[in-house]
mmCIF file of C-alpha atoms and ligand atoms in Angstrom:
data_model
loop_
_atom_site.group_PDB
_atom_site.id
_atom_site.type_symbol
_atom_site.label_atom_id
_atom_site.label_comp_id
_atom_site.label_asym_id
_atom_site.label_seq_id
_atom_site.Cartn_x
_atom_site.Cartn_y
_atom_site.Cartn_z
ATOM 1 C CA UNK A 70 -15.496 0.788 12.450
ATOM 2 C CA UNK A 71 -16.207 4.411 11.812
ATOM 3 C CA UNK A 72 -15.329 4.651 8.017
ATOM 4 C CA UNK A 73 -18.433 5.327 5.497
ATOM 5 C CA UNK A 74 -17.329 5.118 2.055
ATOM 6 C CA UNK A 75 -20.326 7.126 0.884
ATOM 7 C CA UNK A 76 -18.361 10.102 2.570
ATOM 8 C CA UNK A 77 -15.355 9.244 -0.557
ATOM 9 C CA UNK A 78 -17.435 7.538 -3.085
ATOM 10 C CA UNK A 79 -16.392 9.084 -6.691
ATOM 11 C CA UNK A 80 -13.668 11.531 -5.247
ATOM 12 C CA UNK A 81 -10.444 11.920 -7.180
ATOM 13 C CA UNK A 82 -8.881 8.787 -4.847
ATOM 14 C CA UNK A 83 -11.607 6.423 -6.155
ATOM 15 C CA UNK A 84 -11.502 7.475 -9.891
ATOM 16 C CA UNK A 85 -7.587 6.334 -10.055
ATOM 17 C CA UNK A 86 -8.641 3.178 -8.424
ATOM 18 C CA UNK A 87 -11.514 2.239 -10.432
ATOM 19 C CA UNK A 88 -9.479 3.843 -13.617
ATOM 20 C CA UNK A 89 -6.349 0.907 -12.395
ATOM 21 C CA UNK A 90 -9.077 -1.245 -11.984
ATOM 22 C CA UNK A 91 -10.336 -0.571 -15.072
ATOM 23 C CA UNK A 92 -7.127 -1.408 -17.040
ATOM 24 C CA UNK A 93 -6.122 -4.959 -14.946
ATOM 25 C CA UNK A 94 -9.177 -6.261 -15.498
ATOM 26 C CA UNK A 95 -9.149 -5.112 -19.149
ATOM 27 C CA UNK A 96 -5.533 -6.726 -19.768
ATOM 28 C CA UNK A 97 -6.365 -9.955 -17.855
ATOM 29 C CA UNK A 98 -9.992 -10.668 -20.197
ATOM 30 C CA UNK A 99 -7.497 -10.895 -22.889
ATOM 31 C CA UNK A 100 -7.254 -14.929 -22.201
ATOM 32 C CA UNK A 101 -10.274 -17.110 -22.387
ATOM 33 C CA UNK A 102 -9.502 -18.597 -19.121
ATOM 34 C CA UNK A 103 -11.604 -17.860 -16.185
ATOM 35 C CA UNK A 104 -10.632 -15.679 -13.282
ATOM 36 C CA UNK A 105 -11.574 -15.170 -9.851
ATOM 37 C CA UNK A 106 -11.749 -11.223 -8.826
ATOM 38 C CA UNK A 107 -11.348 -11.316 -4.760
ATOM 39 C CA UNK A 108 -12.019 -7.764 -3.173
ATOM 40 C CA UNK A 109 -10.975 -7.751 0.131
ATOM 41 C CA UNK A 110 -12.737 -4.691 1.215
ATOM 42 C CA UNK A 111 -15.759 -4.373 -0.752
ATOM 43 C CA UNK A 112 -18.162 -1.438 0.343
ATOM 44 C CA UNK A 113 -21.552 -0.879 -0.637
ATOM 45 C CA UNK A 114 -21.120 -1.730 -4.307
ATOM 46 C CA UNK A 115 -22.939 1.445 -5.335
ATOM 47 C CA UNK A 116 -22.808 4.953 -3.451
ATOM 48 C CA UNK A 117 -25.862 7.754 -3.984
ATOM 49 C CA UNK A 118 -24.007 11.159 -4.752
ATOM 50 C CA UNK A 119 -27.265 12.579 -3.547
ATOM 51 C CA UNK A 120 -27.268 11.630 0.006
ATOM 52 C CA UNK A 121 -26.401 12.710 2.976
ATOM 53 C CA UNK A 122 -22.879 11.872 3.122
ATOM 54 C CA UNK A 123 -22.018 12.772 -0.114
ATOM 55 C CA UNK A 124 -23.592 16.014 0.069
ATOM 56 C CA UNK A 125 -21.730 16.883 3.426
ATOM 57 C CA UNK A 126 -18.225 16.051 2.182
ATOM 58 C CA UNK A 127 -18.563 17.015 -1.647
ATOM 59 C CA UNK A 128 -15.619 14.954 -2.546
ATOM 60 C CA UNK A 129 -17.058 13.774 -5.503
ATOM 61 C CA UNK A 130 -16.403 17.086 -7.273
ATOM 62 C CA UNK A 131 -12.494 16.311 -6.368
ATOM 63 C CA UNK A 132 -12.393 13.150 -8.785
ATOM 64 C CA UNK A 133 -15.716 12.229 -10.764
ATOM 65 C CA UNK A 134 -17.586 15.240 -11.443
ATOM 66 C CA UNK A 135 -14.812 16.628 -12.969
ATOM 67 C CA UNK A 136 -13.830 13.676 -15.200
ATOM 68 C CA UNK A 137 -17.462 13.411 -16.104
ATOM 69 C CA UNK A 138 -17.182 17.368 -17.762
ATOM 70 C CA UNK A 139 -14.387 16.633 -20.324
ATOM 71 C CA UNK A 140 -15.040 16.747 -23.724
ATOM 72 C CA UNK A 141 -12.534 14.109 -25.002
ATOM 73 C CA UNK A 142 -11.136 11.592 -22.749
ATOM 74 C CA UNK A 143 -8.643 8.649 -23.684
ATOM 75 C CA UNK A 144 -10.302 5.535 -24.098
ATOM 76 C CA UNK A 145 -9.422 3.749 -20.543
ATOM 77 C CA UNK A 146 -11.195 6.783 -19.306
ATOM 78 C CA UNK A 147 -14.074 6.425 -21.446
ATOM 79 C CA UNK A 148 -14.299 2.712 -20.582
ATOM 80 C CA UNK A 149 -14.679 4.002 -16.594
ATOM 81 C CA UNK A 150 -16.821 6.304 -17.420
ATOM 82 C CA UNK A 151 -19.260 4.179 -19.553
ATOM 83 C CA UNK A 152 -19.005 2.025 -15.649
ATOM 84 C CA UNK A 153 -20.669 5.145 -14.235
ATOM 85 C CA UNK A 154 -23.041 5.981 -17.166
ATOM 86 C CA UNK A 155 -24.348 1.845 -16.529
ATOM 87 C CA UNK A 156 -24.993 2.239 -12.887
ATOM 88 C CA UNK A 157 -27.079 5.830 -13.473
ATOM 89 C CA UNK A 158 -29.273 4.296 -16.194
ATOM 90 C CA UNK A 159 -29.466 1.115 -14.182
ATOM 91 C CA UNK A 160 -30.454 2.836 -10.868
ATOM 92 C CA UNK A 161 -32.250 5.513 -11.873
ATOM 93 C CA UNK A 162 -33.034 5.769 -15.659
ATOM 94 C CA UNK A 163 -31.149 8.714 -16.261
ATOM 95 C CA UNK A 164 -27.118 9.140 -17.944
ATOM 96 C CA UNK A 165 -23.991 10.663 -16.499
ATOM 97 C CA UNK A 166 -25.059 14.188 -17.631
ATOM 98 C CA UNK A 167 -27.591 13.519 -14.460
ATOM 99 C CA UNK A 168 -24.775 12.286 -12.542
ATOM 100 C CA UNK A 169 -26.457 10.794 -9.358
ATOM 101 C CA UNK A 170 -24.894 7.315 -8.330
ATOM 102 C CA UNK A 171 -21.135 6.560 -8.217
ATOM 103 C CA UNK A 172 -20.310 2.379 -8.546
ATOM 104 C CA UNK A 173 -17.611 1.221 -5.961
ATOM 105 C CA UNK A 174 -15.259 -1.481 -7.146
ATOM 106 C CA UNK A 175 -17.612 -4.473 -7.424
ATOM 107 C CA UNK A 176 -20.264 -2.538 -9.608
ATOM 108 C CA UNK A 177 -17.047 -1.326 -12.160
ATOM 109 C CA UNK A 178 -15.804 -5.085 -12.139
ATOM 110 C CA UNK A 179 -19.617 -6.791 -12.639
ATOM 111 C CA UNK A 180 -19.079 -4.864 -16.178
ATOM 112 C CA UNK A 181 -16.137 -6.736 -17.307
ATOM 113 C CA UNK A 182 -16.321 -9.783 -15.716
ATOM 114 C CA UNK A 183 -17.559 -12.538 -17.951
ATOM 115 C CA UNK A 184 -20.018 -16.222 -17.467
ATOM 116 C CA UNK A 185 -16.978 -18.091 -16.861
ATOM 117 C CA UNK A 186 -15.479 -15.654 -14.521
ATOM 118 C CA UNK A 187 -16.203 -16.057 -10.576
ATOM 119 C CA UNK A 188 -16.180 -12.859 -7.843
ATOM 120 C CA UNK A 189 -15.652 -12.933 -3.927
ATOM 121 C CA UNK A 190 -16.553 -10.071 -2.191
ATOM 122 C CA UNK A 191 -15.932 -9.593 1.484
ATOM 123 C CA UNK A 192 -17.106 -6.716 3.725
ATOM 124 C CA UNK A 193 -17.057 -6.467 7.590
ATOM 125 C CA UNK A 194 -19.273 -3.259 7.724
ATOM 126 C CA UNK A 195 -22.815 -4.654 8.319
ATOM 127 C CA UNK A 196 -25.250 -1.887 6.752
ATOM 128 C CA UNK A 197 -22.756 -1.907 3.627
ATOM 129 C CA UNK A 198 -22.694 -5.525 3.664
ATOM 130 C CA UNK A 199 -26.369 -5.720 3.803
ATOM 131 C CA UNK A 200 -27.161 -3.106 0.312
ATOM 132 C CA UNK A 201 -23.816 -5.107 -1.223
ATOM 133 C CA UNK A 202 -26.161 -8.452 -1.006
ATOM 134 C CA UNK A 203 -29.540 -7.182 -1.927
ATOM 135 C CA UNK A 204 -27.811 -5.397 -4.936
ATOM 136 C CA UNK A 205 -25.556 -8.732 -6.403
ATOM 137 C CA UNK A 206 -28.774 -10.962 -5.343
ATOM 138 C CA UNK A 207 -29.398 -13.565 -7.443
ATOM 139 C CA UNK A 208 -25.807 -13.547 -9.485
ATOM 140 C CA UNK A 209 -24.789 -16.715 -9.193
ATOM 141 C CA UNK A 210 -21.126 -15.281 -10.041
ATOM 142 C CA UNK A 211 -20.745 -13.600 -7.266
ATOM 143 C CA UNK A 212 -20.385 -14.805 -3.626
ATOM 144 C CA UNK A 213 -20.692 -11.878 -0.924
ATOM 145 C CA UNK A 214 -19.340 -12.462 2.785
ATOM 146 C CA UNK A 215 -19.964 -10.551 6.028
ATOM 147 C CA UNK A 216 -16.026 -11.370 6.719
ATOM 148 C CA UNK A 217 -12.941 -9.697 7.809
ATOM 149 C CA UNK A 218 -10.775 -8.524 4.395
ATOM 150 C CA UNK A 219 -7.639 -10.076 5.731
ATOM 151 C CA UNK A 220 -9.294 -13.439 6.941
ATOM 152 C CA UNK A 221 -10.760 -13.881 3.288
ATOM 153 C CA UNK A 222 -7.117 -13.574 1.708
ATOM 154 C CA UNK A 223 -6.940 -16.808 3.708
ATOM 155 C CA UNK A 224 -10.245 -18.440 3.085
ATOM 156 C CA UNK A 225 -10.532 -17.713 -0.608
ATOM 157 C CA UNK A 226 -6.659 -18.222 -1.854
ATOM 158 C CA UNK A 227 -5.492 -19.804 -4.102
ATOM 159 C CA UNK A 228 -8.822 -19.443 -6.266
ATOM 160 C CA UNK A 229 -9.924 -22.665 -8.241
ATOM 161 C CA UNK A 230 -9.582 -20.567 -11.636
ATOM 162 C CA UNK A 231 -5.875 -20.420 -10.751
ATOM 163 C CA UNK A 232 -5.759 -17.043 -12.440
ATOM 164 C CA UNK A 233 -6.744 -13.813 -10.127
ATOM 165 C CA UNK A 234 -6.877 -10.260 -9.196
ATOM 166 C CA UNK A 235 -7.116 -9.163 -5.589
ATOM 167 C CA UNK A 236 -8.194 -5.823 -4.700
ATOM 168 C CA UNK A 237 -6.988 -4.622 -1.245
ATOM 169 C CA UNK A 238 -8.416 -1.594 -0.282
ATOM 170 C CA UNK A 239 -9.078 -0.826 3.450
ATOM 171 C CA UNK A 240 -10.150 2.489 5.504
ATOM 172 C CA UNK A 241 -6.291 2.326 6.913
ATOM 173 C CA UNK A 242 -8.224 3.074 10.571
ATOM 174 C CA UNK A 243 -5.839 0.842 12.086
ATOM 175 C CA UNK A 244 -2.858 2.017 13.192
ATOM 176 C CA UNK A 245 0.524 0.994 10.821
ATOM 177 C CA UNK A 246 -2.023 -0.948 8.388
ATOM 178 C CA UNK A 247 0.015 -0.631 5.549
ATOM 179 C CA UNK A 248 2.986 -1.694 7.523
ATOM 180 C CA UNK A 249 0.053 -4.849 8.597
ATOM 181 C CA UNK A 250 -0.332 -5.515 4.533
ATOM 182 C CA UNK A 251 3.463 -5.701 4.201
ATOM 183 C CA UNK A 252 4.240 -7.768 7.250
ATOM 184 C CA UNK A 253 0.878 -10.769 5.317
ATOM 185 C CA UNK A 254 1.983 -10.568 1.776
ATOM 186 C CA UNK A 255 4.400 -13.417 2.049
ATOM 187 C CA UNK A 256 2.329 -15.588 3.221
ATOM 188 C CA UNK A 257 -0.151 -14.446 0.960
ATOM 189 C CA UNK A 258 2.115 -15.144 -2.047
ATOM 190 C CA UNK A 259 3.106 -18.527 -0.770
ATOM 191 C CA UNK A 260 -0.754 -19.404 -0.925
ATOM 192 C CA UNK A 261 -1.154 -17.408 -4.737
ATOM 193 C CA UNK A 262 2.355 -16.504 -6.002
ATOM 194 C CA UNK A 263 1.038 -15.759 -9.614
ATOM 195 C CA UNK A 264 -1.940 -13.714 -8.441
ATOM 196 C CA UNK A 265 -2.421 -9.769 -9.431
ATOM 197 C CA UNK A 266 -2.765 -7.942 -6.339
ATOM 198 C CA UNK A 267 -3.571 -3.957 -6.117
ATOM 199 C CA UNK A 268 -2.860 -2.671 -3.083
ATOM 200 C CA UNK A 269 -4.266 0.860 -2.820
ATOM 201 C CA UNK A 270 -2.732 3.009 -0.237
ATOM 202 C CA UNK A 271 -3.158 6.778 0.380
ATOM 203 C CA UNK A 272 -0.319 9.483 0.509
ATOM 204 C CA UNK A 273 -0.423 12.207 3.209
ATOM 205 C CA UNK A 274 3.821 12.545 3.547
ATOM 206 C CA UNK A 275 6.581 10.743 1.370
ATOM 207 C CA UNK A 276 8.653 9.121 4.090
ATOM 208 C CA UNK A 277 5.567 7.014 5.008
ATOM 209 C CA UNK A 278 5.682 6.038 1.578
ATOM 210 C CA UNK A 279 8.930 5.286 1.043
ATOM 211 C CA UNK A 280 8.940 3.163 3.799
ATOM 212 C CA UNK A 281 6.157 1.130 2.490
ATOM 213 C CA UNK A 282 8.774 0.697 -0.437
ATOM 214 C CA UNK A 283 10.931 -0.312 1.201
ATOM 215 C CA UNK A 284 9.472 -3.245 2.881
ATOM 216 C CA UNK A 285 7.548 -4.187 -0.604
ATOM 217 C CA UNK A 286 11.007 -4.130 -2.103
ATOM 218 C CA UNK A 287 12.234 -6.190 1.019
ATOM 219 C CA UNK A 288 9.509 -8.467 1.840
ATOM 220 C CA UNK A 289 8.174 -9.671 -2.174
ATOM 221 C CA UNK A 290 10.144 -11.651 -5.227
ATOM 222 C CA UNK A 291 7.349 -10.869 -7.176
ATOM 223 C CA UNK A 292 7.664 -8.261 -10.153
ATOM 224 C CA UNK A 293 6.061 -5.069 -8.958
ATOM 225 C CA UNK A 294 4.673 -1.676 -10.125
ATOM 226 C CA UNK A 295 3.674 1.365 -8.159
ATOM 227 C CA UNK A 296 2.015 4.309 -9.929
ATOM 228 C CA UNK A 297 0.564 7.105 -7.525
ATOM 229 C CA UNK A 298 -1.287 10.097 -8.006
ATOM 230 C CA UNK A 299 -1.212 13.517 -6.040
ATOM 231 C CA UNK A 300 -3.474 16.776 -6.481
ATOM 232 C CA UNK A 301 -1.691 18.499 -3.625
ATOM 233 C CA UNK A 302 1.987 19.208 -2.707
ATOM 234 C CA UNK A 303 2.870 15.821 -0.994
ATOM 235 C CA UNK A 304 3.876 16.819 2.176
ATOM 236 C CA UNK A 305 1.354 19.216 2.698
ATOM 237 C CA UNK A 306 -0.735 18.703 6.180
ATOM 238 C CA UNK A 307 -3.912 19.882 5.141
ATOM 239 C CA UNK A 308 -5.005 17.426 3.224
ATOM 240 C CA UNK A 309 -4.977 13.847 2.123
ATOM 241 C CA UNK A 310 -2.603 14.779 -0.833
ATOM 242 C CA UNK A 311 -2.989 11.980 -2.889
ATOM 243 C CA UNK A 312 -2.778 8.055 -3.328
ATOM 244 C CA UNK A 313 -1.260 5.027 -4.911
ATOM 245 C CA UNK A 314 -1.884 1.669 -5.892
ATOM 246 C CA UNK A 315 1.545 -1.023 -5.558
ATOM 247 C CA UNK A 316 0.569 -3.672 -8.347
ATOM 248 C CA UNK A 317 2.191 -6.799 -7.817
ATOM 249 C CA UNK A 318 2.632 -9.083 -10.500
ATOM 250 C CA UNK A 319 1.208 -7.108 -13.044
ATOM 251 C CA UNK A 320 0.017 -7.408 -16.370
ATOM 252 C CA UNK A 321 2.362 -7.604 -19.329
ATOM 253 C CA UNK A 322 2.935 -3.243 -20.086
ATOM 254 C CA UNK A 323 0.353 -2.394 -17.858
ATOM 255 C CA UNK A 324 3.176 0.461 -17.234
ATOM 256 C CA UNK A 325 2.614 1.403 -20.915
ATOM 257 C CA UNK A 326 -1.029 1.496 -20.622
ATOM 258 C CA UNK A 327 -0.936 3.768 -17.603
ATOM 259 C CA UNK A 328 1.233 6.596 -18.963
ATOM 260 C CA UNK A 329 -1.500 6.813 -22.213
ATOM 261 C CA UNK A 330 -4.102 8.215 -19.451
ATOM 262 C CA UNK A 331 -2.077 9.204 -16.519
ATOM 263 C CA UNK A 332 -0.629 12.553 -16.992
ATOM 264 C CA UNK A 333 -4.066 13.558 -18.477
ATOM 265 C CA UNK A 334 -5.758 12.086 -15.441
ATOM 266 C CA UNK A 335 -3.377 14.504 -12.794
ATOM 267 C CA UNK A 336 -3.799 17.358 -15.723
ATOM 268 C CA UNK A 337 -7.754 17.452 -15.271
ATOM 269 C CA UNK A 338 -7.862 15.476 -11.371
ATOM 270 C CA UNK A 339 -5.063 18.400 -9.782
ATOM 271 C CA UNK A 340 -5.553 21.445 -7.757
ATOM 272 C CA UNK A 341 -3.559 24.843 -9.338
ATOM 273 C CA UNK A 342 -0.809 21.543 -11.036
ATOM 274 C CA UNK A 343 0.024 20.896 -7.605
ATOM 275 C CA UNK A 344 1.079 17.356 -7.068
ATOM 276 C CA UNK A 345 2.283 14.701 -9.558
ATOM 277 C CA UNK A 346 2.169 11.384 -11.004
ATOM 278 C CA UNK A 347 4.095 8.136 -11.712
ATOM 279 C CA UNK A 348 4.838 5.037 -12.775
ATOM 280 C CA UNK A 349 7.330 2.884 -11.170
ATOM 281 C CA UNK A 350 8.737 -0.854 -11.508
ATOM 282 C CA UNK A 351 10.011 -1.454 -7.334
ATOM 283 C CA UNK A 352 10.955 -4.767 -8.316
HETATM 284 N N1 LIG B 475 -13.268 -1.139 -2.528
HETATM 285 C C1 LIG B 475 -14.384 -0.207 -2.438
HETATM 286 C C2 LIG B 475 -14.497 0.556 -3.743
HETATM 287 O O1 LIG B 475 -13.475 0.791 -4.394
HETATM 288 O O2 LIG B 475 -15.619 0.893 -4.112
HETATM 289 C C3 LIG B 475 -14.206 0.789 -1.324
HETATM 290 C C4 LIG B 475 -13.844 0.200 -0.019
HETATM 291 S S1 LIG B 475 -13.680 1.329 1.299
HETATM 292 C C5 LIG B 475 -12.204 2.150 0.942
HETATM 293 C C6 LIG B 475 -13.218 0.251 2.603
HETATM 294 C C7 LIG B 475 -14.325 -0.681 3.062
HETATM 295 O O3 LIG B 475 -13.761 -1.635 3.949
HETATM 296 C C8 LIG B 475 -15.443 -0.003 3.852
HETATM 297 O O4 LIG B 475 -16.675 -0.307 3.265
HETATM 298 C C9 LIG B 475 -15.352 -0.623 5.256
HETATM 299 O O5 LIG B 475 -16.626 -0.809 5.846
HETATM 300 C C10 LIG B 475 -14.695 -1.941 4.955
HETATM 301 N N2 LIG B 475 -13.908 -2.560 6.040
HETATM 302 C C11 LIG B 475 -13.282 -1.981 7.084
HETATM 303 N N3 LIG B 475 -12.556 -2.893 7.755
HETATM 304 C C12 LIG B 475 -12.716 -4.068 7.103
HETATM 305 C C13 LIG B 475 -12.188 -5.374 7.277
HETATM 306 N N4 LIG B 475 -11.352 -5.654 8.276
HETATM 307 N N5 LIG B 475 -12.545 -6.327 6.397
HETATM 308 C C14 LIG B 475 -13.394 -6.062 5.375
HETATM 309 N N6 LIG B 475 -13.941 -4.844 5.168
HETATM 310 C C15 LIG B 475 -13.593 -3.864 6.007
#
């Protein structure tokens, strides 16, 4: 295991996951009933822009920093970025004009989540396992596992609340990984057919992609969405160009929702209006 998130934390990849995140978790609070958030592949919880590997790689000026610099954002924006302004003034005092720390997905969800709600987190990486438990200790919401993503889809499902969202969000350092996620979700779905599941996936050339379509579109009854975002031409091989997230079972026009912020995400997130964006109902 060679992947360090603090190398990505806050580039323009993790703001449209945490900004997805941002507005499933927002459309699910809208019932009373509890609901168990399962992220498969954790991370740190919290990333410091200001170290080493942050510093190195810069990508946080691809996604957050730039966000963090407009004047009037839509309001699913401003509800992420109030997420970052929460971690700064909890870490370190200071507000997102000092931008300094960057939350990963469990920090953004601990927001929303409420006392009747119940979060699994599992992480195989032991150093970001290890600041993931000191930083949740002692919230007895929360239960935190030194555990292999995929082996926790079958430990923790079906949830006892009945009602989830499953974040599935791995380094893709194996080889054919998403083709791996594909090949599970059946038998994933048989366990939790009505759970919300965000895959996120990242875009370096469209056939890979459409292939991955393909076998969603093959392989899953379940209604499901795909929106993407990309900064770069998307075949280009210089870079990772841009990502996705494949939304199964979502939320009742969570499509609607997306298009209010979208094009004014890829508007301020793109390099020269290179790349695109969209919204898309697979199934
Ligand atoms: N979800 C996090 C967020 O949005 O802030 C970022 C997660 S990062 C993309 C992927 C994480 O998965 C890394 O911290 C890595 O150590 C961890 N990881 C790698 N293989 C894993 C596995 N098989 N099971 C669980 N975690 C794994």
């Amino acid at each position: 295991m060679n992947y360090r998130h603090g190398y990505h934390a806050g580039s323009f990849t993790d703001a449209f996951k945490h900004v997805i995140l941002v507005s499933l978790i927002k459309s699910l609070l809208h019932k009373d009933t509890a609901i168990c958030y399962l992220d498969t592949h954790a991370g740190a919880g919290y990333y410091d822009l200001l170290a080493e590997a942050a510093q190195k790689s810069k990508e946080f000026e691809t996604g957050i920093a730039k966000i963090a610099h407009e004047k009037d954002p839509p309001s699913l924006i401003k509800q992420y970025l109030s997420c970052v302004q929460r971690i700064n003034t909890r870490l370190s005092g200071s507000t997102i004009s000092s931008l300094r720390y960057y939350p990963g997905s469990p920090s953004i969800m601990r927001y929303f989540l409420r006392a009747q709600d119940h979060m699994i987190l599992t992480e195989l990486h032991p150093q970001e396992y290890q600041v993931l438990k000191s930083d949740f200790a002692g919230n007895k919401h929360t239960s935190i596992h030194l555990l292999d993503g995929y082996q926790g889809l079958k430990a923790f499902l079906p949830p006892k609340e009945r009602r989830g969202l499953i974040l599935i969000d791995p380094p893709y350092e194996r080889p054919n990984e998403l083709a791996y996620i594909t090949s599970i979700l059946p038998s994933v779905l048989k366990r939790f057919a009505t759970g919300v599941y965000a895959i996120w996936y990242p875009i370096k050339d469209r056939p890979t992609i459409d292939h991955f379509w393909r076998a969603l579109r093959e392989n899953i009854k379940q209604p499901t969405l795909v929106t993407e975002l990309s900064i770069y031409p998307e075949n280009s091989p210089l870079h990772l160009n841009g990502c996705g997230m494949a939304i199964i079972n979502p939320p009742w026009q969570l499509d609607k929702q997306i298009l209010d912020y979208l094009p004014w995400l890829w508007k301020v997130l793109s390099i020269h209006k290179q790349g695109q964006y969209q919204v898309l109902q697979l199934n």
